[in-house]
């Protein structure tokens, strides 16, 4: 079967350009440039052309957006409110034109205007309103809700500054403020008319008693009613961004709140020349939506973070209640018409806030208000890391949110009362079940609050769901055995294959058509090409083209030359000890030493690519970045290993860089300590783009192993149960090191400063910790990992066979589409019906 050469844009979206459509788009772009951007085409910058193009594309979105909103009202579809403090969106131009299938039209229109299409796409800043997995999942889920036809509303914060920009200076991470809004954001619509007051501080006053209740739970002649009198108000103003679904079937809304002061200034201070004081409150208010907290595991625990969590949660719920009442007139039907998904505990105050609204503003007694709330809210947990589980000091909550703390006490009382008469629950477990952690300063467990206030609680992979039942939510699971479930994460194939890998997408479309873009399971049809050597050759060529594209970018940015013929071995994700970038670089050092020892050995050329940000205060993670760069400097300047091993750390990892790197990967590193990676989503993106995974039996690696088949993945290391057993029965890293000479030699080289001649002791503490503690079990998994890497080398030697295994990965990744995950949420948790049925490709 002879297939045409690989080209740049995928077929469907590369359906022949329609001259009239191109002409029309060209006209619109010119008009936007002239009358909105206000620029003469002869002097327009590439950014001006980007803005004009985005505005032209936006026009085509708005019509369908309004249709969608009308449709939701007319069909009184169930609304899904996805509350997330993070949306790691990335760029939107390519996503919008691809989902509207106007990619070739746009390229043709700009080309005819003499403007470089790829340059226009590359000038868009990433919307980096998230840290990592949790934030990106929210973005994929928004796109999938629109694509499968659900009335999904995303709610979050419009940070002035997203995740910091990472610069690498002398091998060290430097954080630089991110500034995506300075160039304006053509994708958002300021909704000056959509504002809500959000209160902070103050006191709660008893108004009159709450007594008996009528049959609908509404209080009759209330003995005590509480009025919260906040000390200050902040205004939440809405900014709406359209979320374009596949083929523009539906355009949903992402509503991000920005904080504004309730008073523009304190005039009397100003008149007294106290200018700073005059604006102090304003700064305090606007600070709430100023910047994203850059932590993705350890809560900063700062008051401003709590204010962010309550600010967007309250504005979002007030907006939801306003919309519901305007359509249905009574709040009693809320659970039927709306469901709220909490993206981790960051919006967990929603439980107390919805109860407050129902009790204080709609007169419900607390128990009924809690039932209505439980019927409306669901909670997703994304991590088991003890340090990542949020809890807030009771005194801080009492000061900042006195009414909510009161309500949390009452919810806890109801919760504990329910337990009291459950004989099978041992009384000494009460403290573990309480929403209040009494140890040390009293703190509210936000995971417990979210759990008790939700109809369902889900993990993000099978193993994660199981571990939630056995660890963090063990006691609550015993109390509510049917509340915990799991929905394994997914990724959108539109962004993570169609848009970032046109070479492979073209090949797939020619082979099986493009129905898979809306119906991912169709990728399975590719299996029949695994014995088609011509196709496998084309498949390998597509990978090769992506590797050359990445190598060119790395040469440009880092002036490091990567050989596209080598195996591209990639680990890109947030820097964290449990993700074990350290295990990867230690194995690279051992491999480097082995090559040096046997230079004439027929080594498989390997390029090790790293990228990832460390939370600003996470010093051990930053030290590991430095070690990777120290090793890279040594290895890349060592002629003895020139064409056998290269190491590169690419700065400022973000969505756009991931879109460049993932299509070029041969090997995907998913090597977390088993039991610690809740799911992972990068693992899915790599396998989808035809990379083999080397990984532990952790998170969604387990399901990937099940779907792609044991022959097409490289699993090694301790299982989660074995890790837990070692924790219980003792783990002896010294013995592991003694049993593995390569590891011992590697650690000695690192400890003694071989890679840090400028500071020989730089890694002494790191090696000591490994030798004496090794909490993340690196020494236990090193030998198995190194052996598995060599096994990978042997597989890679046979490029045809490697391509076959890689193709089987792509073919068998359909299940990992976020469309599948969203359909599961809709049927299992939300009780909402997607308009387009699974497999219903048009
Ligand atoms: C309060 C500080 C903080 C901020 C973010 C703590 C924890 C988080 C997130 C939960 C961390 C996160 O991104 N978790 C990742 O979520 C992904 C999506 O479900 C999973 O695939 C990853 O395994 C998980 O680490």
PDB file of C-alpha atoms in Angstrom, residues 51-260:
ATOM      1  CA  UNK A  51      -4.007  39.146  17.479  1.00  0.00           C
ATOM      2  CA  UNK A  52      -5.817  39.909  14.214  1.00  0.00           C
ATOM      3  CA  UNK A  53      -5.942  36.217  13.292  1.00  0.00           C
ATOM      4  CA  UNK A  54      -7.167  35.231  16.758  1.00  0.00           C
ATOM      5  CA  UNK A  55      -9.910  37.874  16.593  1.00  0.00           C
ATOM      6  CA  UNK A  56     -10.922  36.667  13.128  1.00  0.00           C
ATOM      7  CA  UNK A  57     -11.142  33.074  14.322  1.00  0.00           C
ATOM      8  CA  UNK A  58     -12.977  34.252  17.443  1.00  0.00           C
ATOM      9  CA  UNK A  59     -15.768  35.684  15.298  1.00  0.00           C
ATOM     10  CA  UNK A  60     -16.423  32.208  13.975  1.00  0.00           C
ATOM     11  CA  UNK A  61     -16.523  30.890  17.517  1.00  0.00           C
ATOM     12  CA  UNK A  62     -18.935  33.439  19.032  1.00  0.00           C
ATOM     13  CA  UNK A  63     -21.895  32.477  16.857  1.00  0.00           C
ATOM     14  CA  UNK A  64     -21.697  28.838  17.900  1.00  0.00           C
ATOM     15  CA  UNK A  65     -21.008  29.906  21.479  1.00  0.00           C
ATOM     16  CA  UNK A  66     -24.293  31.773  21.642  1.00  0.00           C
ATOM     17  CA  UNK A  67     -26.036  28.827  19.968  1.00  0.00           C
ATOM     18  CA  UNK A  68     -24.613  26.532  22.649  1.00  0.00           C
ATOM     19  CA  UNK A  69     -25.830  28.748  25.486  1.00  0.00           C
ATOM     20  CA  UNK A  70     -29.317  28.943  23.965  1.00  0.00           C
ATOM     21  CA  UNK A  71     -29.296  25.182  23.441  1.00  0.00           C
ATOM     22  CA  UNK A  72     -28.347  24.524  27.080  1.00  0.00           C
ATOM     23  CA  UNK A  73     -31.225  26.686  28.274  1.00  0.00           C
ATOM     24  CA  UNK A  74     -33.771  25.369  25.754  1.00  0.00           C
ATOM     25  CA  UNK A  75     -32.850  21.731  26.401  1.00  0.00           C
ATOM     26  CA  UNK A  76     -32.389  22.440  30.165  1.00  0.00           C
ATOM     27  CA  UNK A  77     -29.376  20.216  29.954  1.00  0.00           C
ATOM     28  CA  UNK A  78     -27.742  19.259  33.257  1.00  0.00           C
ATOM     29  CA  UNK A  79     -24.865  21.657  33.869  1.00  0.00           C
ATOM     30  CA  UNK A  80     -21.466  20.408  35.029  1.00  0.00           C
ATOM     31  CA  UNK A  81     -19.467  22.961  37.057  1.00  0.00           C
ATOM     32  CA  UNK A  82     -15.780  22.066  37.099  1.00  0.00           C
ATOM     33  CA  UNK A  83     -14.149  24.045  39.922  1.00  0.00           C
ATOM     34  CA  UNK A  84     -10.378  24.149  39.637  1.00  0.00           C
ATOM     35  CA  UNK A  85      -7.756  26.551  40.991  1.00  0.00           C
ATOM     36  CA  UNK A  86      -5.684  25.552  37.940  1.00  0.00           C
ATOM     37  CA  UNK A  87      -6.294  25.363  34.172  1.00  0.00           C
ATOM     38  CA  UNK A  88      -3.061  24.654  32.311  1.00  0.00           C
ATOM     39  CA  UNK A  89      -4.403  25.686  28.929  1.00  0.00           C
ATOM     40  CA  UNK A  90      -1.283  26.461  26.875  1.00  0.00           C
ATOM     41  CA  UNK A  91      -1.917  28.158  23.519  1.00  0.00           C
ATOM     42  CA  UNK A  92      -5.427  28.424  21.984  1.00  0.00           C
ATOM     43  CA  UNK A  93      -5.004  29.536  18.340  1.00  0.00           C
ATOM     44  CA  UNK A  94      -3.983  26.143  16.937  1.00  0.00           C
ATOM     45  CA  UNK A  95      -6.527  24.359  19.163  1.00  0.00           C
ATOM     46  CA  UNK A  96      -9.367  26.612  17.970  1.00  0.00           C
ATOM     47  CA  UNK A  97      -8.610  26.482  14.246  1.00  0.00           C
ATOM     48  CA  UNK A  98      -7.939  22.732  14.392  1.00  0.00           C
ATOM     49  CA  UNK A  99     -11.197  21.993  16.200  1.00  0.00           C
ATOM     50  CA  UNK A 100     -13.021  24.245  13.720  1.00  0.00           C
ATOM     51  CA  UNK A 101     -11.210  22.365  10.932  1.00  0.00           C
ATOM     52  CA  UNK A 102      -9.917  25.559   9.407  1.00  0.00           C
ATOM     53  CA  UNK A 103      -6.187  24.914   9.795  1.00  0.00           C
ATOM     54  CA  UNK A 104      -5.372  24.892   6.029  1.00  0.00           C
ATOM     55  CA  UNK A 105      -7.686  27.879   5.410  1.00  0.00           C
ATOM     56  CA  UNK A 106      -5.820  29.836   8.073  1.00  0.00           C
ATOM     57  CA  UNK A 107      -2.439  28.839   6.701  1.00  0.00           C
ATOM     58  CA  UNK A 108      -3.486  29.812   3.165  1.00  0.00           C
ATOM     59  CA  UNK A 109      -5.027  33.125   4.263  1.00  0.00           C
ATOM     60  CA  UNK A 110      -1.929  34.231   6.187  1.00  0.00           C
ATOM     61  CA  UNK A 111       0.417  32.984   3.496  1.00  0.00           C
ATOM     62  CA  UNK A 112      -1.502  35.023   0.919  1.00  0.00           C
ATOM     63  CA  UNK A 113      -1.149  38.015   3.263  1.00  0.00           C
ATOM     64  CA  UNK A 114       2.612  37.376   3.228  1.00  0.00           C
ATOM     65  CA  UNK A 115       2.622  36.355   6.882  1.00  0.00           C
ATOM     66  CA  UNK A 116       4.422  33.284   8.285  1.00  0.00           C
ATOM     67  CA  UNK A 117       1.652  31.029   9.683  1.00  0.00           C
ATOM     68  CA  UNK A 118       3.967  29.057  12.003  1.00  0.00           C
ATOM     69  CA  UNK A 119       5.499  32.279  13.329  1.00  0.00           C
ATOM     70  CA  UNK A 120       2.020  33.590  14.134  1.00  0.00           C
ATOM     71  CA  UNK A 121       1.205  30.411  16.054  1.00  0.00           C
ATOM     72  CA  UNK A 122       4.520  30.483  17.891  1.00  0.00           C
ATOM     73  CA  UNK A 123       4.139  34.068  19.158  1.00  0.00           C
ATOM     74  CA  UNK A 124       1.081  33.243  21.314  1.00  0.00           C
ATOM     75  CA  UNK A 125       2.027  33.115  25.013  1.00  0.00           C
ATOM     76  CA  UNK A 126       1.032  29.973  26.916  1.00  0.00           C
ATOM     77  CA  UNK A 127      -1.821  30.452  29.376  1.00  0.00           C
ATOM     78  CA  UNK A 128       0.173  28.822  32.192  1.00  0.00           C
ATOM     79  CA  UNK A 129      -2.584  28.966  34.834  1.00  0.00           C
ATOM     80  CA  UNK A 130      -1.497  25.707  36.426  1.00  0.00           C
ATOM     81  CA  UNK A 131       1.399  23.743  37.885  1.00  0.00           C
ATOM     82  CA  UNK A 132       1.255  20.351  36.252  1.00  0.00           C
ATOM     83  CA  UNK A 133      -0.939  17.269  36.004  1.00  0.00           C
ATOM     84  CA  UNK A 134      -4.003  18.550  37.852  1.00  0.00           C
ATOM     85  CA  UNK A 135      -4.155  21.806  35.871  1.00  0.00           C
ATOM     86  CA  UNK A 136      -3.576  20.173  32.485  1.00  0.00           C
ATOM     87  CA  UNK A 137      -6.183  17.511  33.204  1.00  0.00           C
ATOM     88  CA  UNK A 138      -8.710  20.293  33.850  1.00  0.00           C
ATOM     89  CA  UNK A 139      -7.879  21.803  30.439  1.00  0.00           C
ATOM     90  CA  UNK A 140      -8.189  18.443  28.638  1.00  0.00           C
ATOM     91  CA  UNK A 141     -11.501  17.789  30.414  1.00  0.00           C
ATOM     92  CA  UNK A 142     -12.900  21.188  29.373  1.00  0.00           C
ATOM     93  CA  UNK A 143     -12.105  20.419  25.721  1.00  0.00           C
ATOM     94  CA  UNK A 144     -13.595  16.926  25.986  1.00  0.00           C
ATOM     95  CA  UNK A 145     -16.815  18.114  27.665  1.00  0.00           C
ATOM     96  CA  UNK A 146     -17.323  20.435  24.689  1.00  0.00           C
ATOM     97  CA  UNK A 147     -16.380  17.684  22.235  1.00  0.00           C
ATOM     98  CA  UNK A 148     -18.695  14.984  23.631  1.00  0.00           C
ATOM     99  CA  UNK A 149     -21.529  17.474  24.025  1.00  0.00           C
ATOM    100  CA  UNK A 150     -21.846  18.223  27.759  1.00  0.00           C
ATOM    101  CA  UNK A 151     -22.847  21.584  29.245  1.00  0.00           C
ATOM    102  CA  UNK A 152     -19.528  21.957  31.043  1.00  0.00           C
ATOM    103  CA  UNK A 153     -18.641  25.199  32.827  1.00  0.00           C
ATOM    104  CA  UNK A 154     -15.082  25.641  34.036  1.00  0.00           C
ATOM    105  CA  UNK A 155     -14.518  28.015  36.980  1.00  0.00           C
ATOM    106  CA  UNK A 156     -11.126  29.235  38.148  1.00  0.00           C
ATOM    107  CA  UNK A 157      -8.972  32.296  38.733  1.00  0.00           C
ATOM    108  CA  UNK A 158      -7.631  34.650  36.050  1.00  0.00           C
ATOM    109  CA  UNK A 159      -4.152  35.008  37.494  1.00  0.00           C
ATOM    110  CA  UNK A 160      -2.312  38.114  36.305  1.00  0.00           C
ATOM    111  CA  UNK A 161       0.821  35.960  36.518  1.00  0.00           C
ATOM    112  CA  UNK A 162       0.734  32.218  35.760  1.00  0.00           C
ATOM    113  CA  UNK A 163       3.422  29.677  36.641  1.00  0.00           C
ATOM    114  CA  UNK A 164       6.832  31.311  36.768  1.00  0.00           C
ATOM    115  CA  UNK A 165       9.174  31.239  33.779  1.00  0.00           C
ATOM    116  CA  UNK A 166      12.154  28.964  34.438  1.00  0.00           C
ATOM    117  CA  UNK A 167      15.573  30.170  33.428  1.00  0.00           C
ATOM    118  CA  UNK A 168      18.648  27.980  33.901  1.00  0.00           C
ATOM    119  CA  UNK A 169      21.678  30.000  34.953  1.00  0.00           C
ATOM    120  CA  UNK A 170      24.895  28.040  35.406  1.00  0.00           C
ATOM    121  CA  UNK A 171      22.755  24.910  35.732  1.00  0.00           C
ATOM    122  CA  UNK A 172      20.509  26.332  38.468  1.00  0.00           C
ATOM    123  CA  UNK A 173      16.775  27.052  38.155  1.00  0.00           C
ATOM    124  CA  UNK A 174      15.908  30.738  38.415  1.00  0.00           C
ATOM    125  CA  UNK A 175      12.257  31.760  38.678  1.00  0.00           C
ATOM    126  CA  UNK A 176      11.126  34.802  36.663  1.00  0.00           C
ATOM    127  CA  UNK A 177       7.586  36.229  36.908  1.00  0.00           C
ATOM    128  CA  UNK A 178       5.337  35.109  34.059  1.00  0.00           C
ATOM    129  CA  UNK A 179       3.483  37.872  32.241  1.00  0.00           C
ATOM    130  CA  UNK A 180       1.021  36.407  29.727  1.00  0.00           C
ATOM    131  CA  UNK A 181      -1.404  39.348  29.877  1.00  0.00           C
ATOM    132  CA  UNK A 182       1.027  42.139  29.001  1.00  0.00           C
ATOM    133  CA  UNK A 183       0.426  41.415  25.312  1.00  0.00           C
ATOM    134  CA  UNK A 184      -3.347  41.244  25.790  1.00  0.00           C
ATOM    135  CA  UNK A 185      -5.442  38.073  25.547  1.00  0.00           C
ATOM    136  CA  UNK A 186      -7.700  37.949  22.462  1.00  0.00           C
ATOM    137  CA  UNK A 187      -9.460  34.797  23.684  1.00  0.00           C
ATOM    138  CA  UNK A 188     -11.149  36.294  26.736  1.00  0.00           C
ATOM    139  CA  UNK A 189     -14.270  38.439  27.092  1.00  0.00           C
ATOM    140  CA  UNK A 190     -14.444  40.705  30.165  1.00  0.00           C
ATOM    141  CA  UNK A 191     -17.962  40.420  31.630  1.00  0.00           C
ATOM    142  CA  UNK A 192     -18.195  43.701  33.514  1.00  0.00           C
ATOM    143  CA  UNK A 193     -21.813  42.915  34.333  1.00  0.00           C
ATOM    144  CA  UNK A 194     -21.005  39.582  35.982  1.00  0.00           C
ATOM    145  CA  UNK A 195     -19.663  40.498  39.407  1.00  0.00           C
ATOM    146  CA  UNK A 196     -20.127  39.060  42.887  1.00  0.00           C
ATOM    147  CA  UNK A 197     -19.202  40.259  46.356  1.00  0.00           C
ATOM    148  CA  UNK A 198     -16.985  37.884  48.296  1.00  0.00           C
ATOM    149  CA  UNK A 199     -16.708  38.564  52.023  1.00  0.00           C
ATOM    150  CA  UNK A 200     -13.792  38.031  54.402  1.00  0.00           C
ATOM    151  CA  UNK A 201     -13.407  38.326  58.152  1.00  0.00           C
ATOM    152  CA  UNK A 202     -15.875  40.108  60.379  1.00  0.00           C
ATOM    153  CA  UNK A 203     -18.261  38.368  62.755  1.00  0.00           C
ATOM    154  CA  UNK A 204     -21.368  36.230  62.857  1.00  0.00           C
ATOM    155  CA  UNK A 205     -24.456  37.562  64.646  1.00  0.00           C
ATOM    156  CA  UNK A 206     -27.387  35.390  65.801  1.00  0.00           C
ATOM    157  CA  UNK A 207     -30.586  36.900  64.269  1.00  0.00           C
ATOM    158  CA  UNK A 208     -33.475  34.683  65.554  1.00  0.00           C
ATOM    159  CA  UNK A 209     -33.904  31.022  66.546  1.00  0.00           C
ATOM    160  CA  UNK A 210     -34.375  28.164  63.981  1.00  0.00           C
ATOM    161  CA  UNK A 211     -37.052  25.652  65.275  1.00  0.00           C
ATOM    162  CA  UNK A 212     -39.398  23.145  63.633  1.00  0.00           C
ATOM    163  CA  UNK A 213     -39.348  22.843  59.851  1.00  0.00           C
ATOM    164  CA  UNK A 214     -42.056  22.355  57.239  1.00  0.00           C
ATOM    165  CA  UNK A 215     -42.075  19.266  55.057  1.00  0.00           C
ATOM    166  CA  UNK A 216     -39.547  20.699  52.504  1.00  0.00           C
ATOM    167  CA  UNK A 217     -36.980  21.198  55.257  1.00  0.00           C
ATOM    168  CA  UNK A 218     -37.554  24.908  55.239  1.00  0.00           C
ATOM    169  CA  UNK A 219     -37.263  26.302  58.757  1.00  0.00           C
ATOM    170  CA  UNK A 220     -40.578  27.457  60.319  1.00  0.00           C
ATOM    171  CA  UNK A 221     -40.295  30.201  63.018  1.00  0.00           C
ATOM    172  CA  UNK A 222     -36.498  29.946  63.379  1.00  0.00           C
ATOM    173  CA  UNK A 223     -35.136  30.210  66.980  1.00  0.00           C
ATOM    174  CA  UNK A 224     -31.578  31.120  65.847  1.00  0.00           C
ATOM    175  CA  UNK A 225     -30.534  32.406  62.433  1.00  0.00           C
ATOM    176  CA  UNK A 226     -27.030  33.610  61.843  1.00  0.00           C
ATOM    177  CA  UNK A 227     -25.986  36.638  59.879  1.00  0.00           C
ATOM    178  CA  UNK A 228     -22.395  36.915  58.714  1.00  0.00           C
ATOM    179  CA  UNK A 229     -21.133  40.517  58.696  1.00  0.00           C
ATOM    180  CA  UNK A 230     -17.837  40.381  56.771  1.00  0.00           C
ATOM    181  CA  UNK A 231     -15.212  42.988  57.644  1.00  0.00           C
ATOM    182  CA  UNK A 232     -14.339  43.470  53.991  1.00  0.00           C
ATOM    183  CA  UNK A 233     -15.637  42.592  50.548  1.00  0.00           C
ATOM    184  CA  UNK A 234     -13.731  41.833  47.379  1.00  0.00           C
ATOM    185  CA  UNK A 235     -15.416  42.025  43.985  1.00  0.00           C
ATOM    186  CA  UNK A 236     -15.100  39.014  41.684  1.00  0.00           C
ATOM    187  CA  UNK A 237     -15.432  39.972  38.016  1.00  0.00           C
ATOM    188  CA  UNK A 238     -15.838  37.349  35.300  1.00  0.00           C
ATOM    189  CA  UNK A 239     -13.676  36.818  32.233  1.00  0.00           C
ATOM    190  CA  UNK A 240     -15.072  34.244  29.809  1.00  0.00           C
ATOM    191  CA  UNK A 241     -12.984  32.160  27.417  1.00  0.00           C
ATOM    192  CA  UNK A 242     -14.751  29.993  24.815  1.00  0.00           C
ATOM    193  CA  UNK A 243     -13.880  26.281  24.880  1.00  0.00           C
ATOM    194  CA  UNK A 244     -14.120  24.927  21.348  1.00  0.00           C
ATOM    195  CA  UNK A 245     -15.112  21.257  21.059  1.00  0.00           C
ATOM    196  CA  UNK A 246     -14.107  18.957  18.176  1.00  0.00           C
ATOM    197  CA  UNK A 247     -15.700  20.141  14.911  1.00  0.00           C
ATOM    198  CA  UNK A 248     -17.120  23.091  16.879  1.00  0.00           C
ATOM    199  CA  UNK A 249     -20.113  20.964  17.871  1.00  0.00           C
ATOM    200  CA  UNK A 250     -20.268  22.879  21.051  1.00  0.00           C
ATOM    201  CA  UNK A 251     -18.582  25.953  22.522  1.00  0.00           C
ATOM    202  CA  UNK A 252     -18.544  25.847  26.306  1.00  0.00           C
ATOM    203  CA  UNK A 253     -17.404  28.517  28.742  1.00  0.00           C
ATOM    204  CA  UNK A 254     -14.367  28.786  30.986  1.00  0.00           C
ATOM    205  CA  UNK A 255     -15.164  31.556  33.482  1.00  0.00           C
ATOM    206  CA  UNK A 256     -12.126  32.905  35.310  1.00  0.00           C
ATOM    207  CA  UNK A 257     -12.552  35.368  38.161  1.00  0.00           C
ATOM    208  CA  UNK A 258     -10.394  38.438  38.679  1.00  0.00           C
ATOM    209  CA  UNK A 259     -10.361  40.232  42.039  1.00  0.00           C
ATOM    210  CA  UNK A 260     -11.250  43.918  42.274  1.00  0.00           C
TER     211      UNK A 260
END
